[in-house]
Coordinates of C-alpha atoms in Angstrom, one line a residue:
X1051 CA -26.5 11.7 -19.6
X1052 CA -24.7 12.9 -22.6
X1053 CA -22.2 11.1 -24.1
X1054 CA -19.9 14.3 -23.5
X1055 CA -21.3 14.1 -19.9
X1056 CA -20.6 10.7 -19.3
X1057 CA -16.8 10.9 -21.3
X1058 CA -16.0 13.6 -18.4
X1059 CA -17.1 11.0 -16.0
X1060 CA -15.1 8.3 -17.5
X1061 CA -11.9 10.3 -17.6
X1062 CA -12.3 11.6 -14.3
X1063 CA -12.4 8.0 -13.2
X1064 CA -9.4 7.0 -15.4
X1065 CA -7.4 9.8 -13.4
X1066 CA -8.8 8.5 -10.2
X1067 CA -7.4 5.1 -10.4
X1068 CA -3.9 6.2 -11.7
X1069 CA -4.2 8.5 -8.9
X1070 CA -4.5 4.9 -6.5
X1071 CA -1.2 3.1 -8.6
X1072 CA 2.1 3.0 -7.4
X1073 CA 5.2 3.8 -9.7
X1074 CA 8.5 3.5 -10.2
X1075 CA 11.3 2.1 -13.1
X1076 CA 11.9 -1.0 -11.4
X1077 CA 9.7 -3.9 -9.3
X1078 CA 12.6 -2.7 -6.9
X1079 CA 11.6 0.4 -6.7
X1080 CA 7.8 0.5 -6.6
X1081 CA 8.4 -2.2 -4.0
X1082 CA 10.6 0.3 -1.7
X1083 CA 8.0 3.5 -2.9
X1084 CA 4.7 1.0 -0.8
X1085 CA 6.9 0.0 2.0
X1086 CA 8.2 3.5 2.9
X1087 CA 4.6 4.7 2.3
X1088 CA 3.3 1.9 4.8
X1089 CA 6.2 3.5 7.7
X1090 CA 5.6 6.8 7.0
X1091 CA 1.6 6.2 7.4
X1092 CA 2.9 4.4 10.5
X1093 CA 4.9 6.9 12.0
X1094 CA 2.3 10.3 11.1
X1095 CA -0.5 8.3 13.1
X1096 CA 2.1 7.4 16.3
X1097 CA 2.8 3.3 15.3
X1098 CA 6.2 2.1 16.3
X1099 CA 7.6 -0.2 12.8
X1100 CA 8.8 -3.1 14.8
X1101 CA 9.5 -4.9 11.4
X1102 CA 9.0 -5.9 7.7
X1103 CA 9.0 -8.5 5.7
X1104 CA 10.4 -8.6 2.4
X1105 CA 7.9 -7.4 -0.2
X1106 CA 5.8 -10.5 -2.0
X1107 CA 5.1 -9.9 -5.9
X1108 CA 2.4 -10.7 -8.4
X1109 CA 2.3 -9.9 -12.0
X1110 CA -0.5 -10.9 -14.5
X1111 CA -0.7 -9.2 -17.7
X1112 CA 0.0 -5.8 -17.4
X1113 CA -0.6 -5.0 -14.1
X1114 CA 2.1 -5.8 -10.8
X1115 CA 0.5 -6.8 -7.1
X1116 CA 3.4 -5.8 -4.2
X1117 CA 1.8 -6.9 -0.8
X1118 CA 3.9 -5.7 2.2
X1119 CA 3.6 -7.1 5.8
X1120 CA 5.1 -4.5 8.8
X1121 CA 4.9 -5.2 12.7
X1122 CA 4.0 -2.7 14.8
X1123 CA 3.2 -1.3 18.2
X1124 CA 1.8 1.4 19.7
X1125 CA 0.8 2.7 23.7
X1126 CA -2.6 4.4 22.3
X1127 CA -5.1 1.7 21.1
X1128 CA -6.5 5.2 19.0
X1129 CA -3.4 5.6 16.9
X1130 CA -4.3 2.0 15.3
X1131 CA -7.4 3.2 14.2
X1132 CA -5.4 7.1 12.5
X1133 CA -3.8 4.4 10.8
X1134 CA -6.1 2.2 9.5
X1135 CA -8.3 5.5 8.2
X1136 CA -4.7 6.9 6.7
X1137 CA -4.4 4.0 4.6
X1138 CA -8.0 3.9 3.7
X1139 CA -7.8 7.7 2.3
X1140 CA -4.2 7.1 1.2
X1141 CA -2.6 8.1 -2.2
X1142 CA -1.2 6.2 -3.8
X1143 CA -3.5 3.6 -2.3
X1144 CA -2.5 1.0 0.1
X1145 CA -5.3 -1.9 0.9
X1146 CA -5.2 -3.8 3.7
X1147 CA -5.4 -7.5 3.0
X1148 CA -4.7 -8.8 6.6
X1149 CA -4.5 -7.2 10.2
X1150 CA -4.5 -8.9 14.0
X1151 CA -3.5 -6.8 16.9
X1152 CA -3.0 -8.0 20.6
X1153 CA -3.0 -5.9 23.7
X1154 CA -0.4 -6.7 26.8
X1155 CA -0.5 -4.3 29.7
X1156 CA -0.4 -0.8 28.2
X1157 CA 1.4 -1.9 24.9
X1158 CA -0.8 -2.8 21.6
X1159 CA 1.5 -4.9 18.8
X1160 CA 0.3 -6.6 15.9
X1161 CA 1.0 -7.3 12.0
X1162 CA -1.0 -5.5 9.2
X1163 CA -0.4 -6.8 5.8
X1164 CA -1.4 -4.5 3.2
X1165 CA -1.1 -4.1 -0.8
X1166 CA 0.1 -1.8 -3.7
X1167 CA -1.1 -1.9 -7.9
X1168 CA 1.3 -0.8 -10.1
X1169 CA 1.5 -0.9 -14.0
X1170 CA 4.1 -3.2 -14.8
X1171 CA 4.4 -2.5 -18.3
X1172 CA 7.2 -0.6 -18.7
X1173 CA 9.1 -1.1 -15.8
X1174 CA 12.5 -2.5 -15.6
X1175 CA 12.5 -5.9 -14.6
X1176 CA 15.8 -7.8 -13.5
X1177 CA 16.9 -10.9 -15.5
X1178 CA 16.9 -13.4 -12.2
X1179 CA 13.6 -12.3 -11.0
X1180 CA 12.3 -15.3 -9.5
X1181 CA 11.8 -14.7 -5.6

């Protein structure tokens, strides 16, 4: 390949994975932007949010790790899987990192842990932000 061919390949990937990162001016923020993508994968694919936790954070150099854990349940054992494959093809992208589900009678519940990238240079980040 060129080295024009293979500079289009390289930026096309470049757009690709900013295409995959979360945003926002604050950890707050990019925080509330992958939990209310989580529900609203949820809730297009017919899971019931039973409950989240509060957001867990990682940052090393200049990049930012939210992982989110939600509870869920559902009557269709089929809507788990529109979900899964949502969040596989989802943009920004969410990875799942952890997932059980149990079935009682006609009713599927279970916990699905998943997480967000973000750039965290940049952002806002409060003074106390030890959590």
């Amino acid at each position: 390949a060129s080295w024009r061919e293979r500079r289009v390949e390289v930026e096309s990937q470049i757009d690709e994975l900013h295409n995959q990162l979360f945003s926002g001016a604050t950890i707050p923020i990019v925080e509330a932007n992958i939990q209310r993508a989580l529900s609203g994968h949820a809730r297009d694919t017919g899971i019931t949010v039973s409950s989240t936790r509060l957001a867990d954070r990682l940052i090393s150099d200049d990049w930012l790790l939210i992982s989110q854990e939600m509870s869920f349940r559902t009557s269709d054992q089929m809507n788990t899987a529109r979900f899964l494959e949502r969040l596989e093809t989802s943009a920004p992208r969410l990875w799942v990192t952890g997932f059980t589900v149990n079935r009682s009678r006609n009713q599927y519940s279970g916990s699905i842990t998943v997480v967000g990238f973000a750039r965290s240079e940049g952002l806002v980040t409060e003074v106390a932000s030890n959590r």
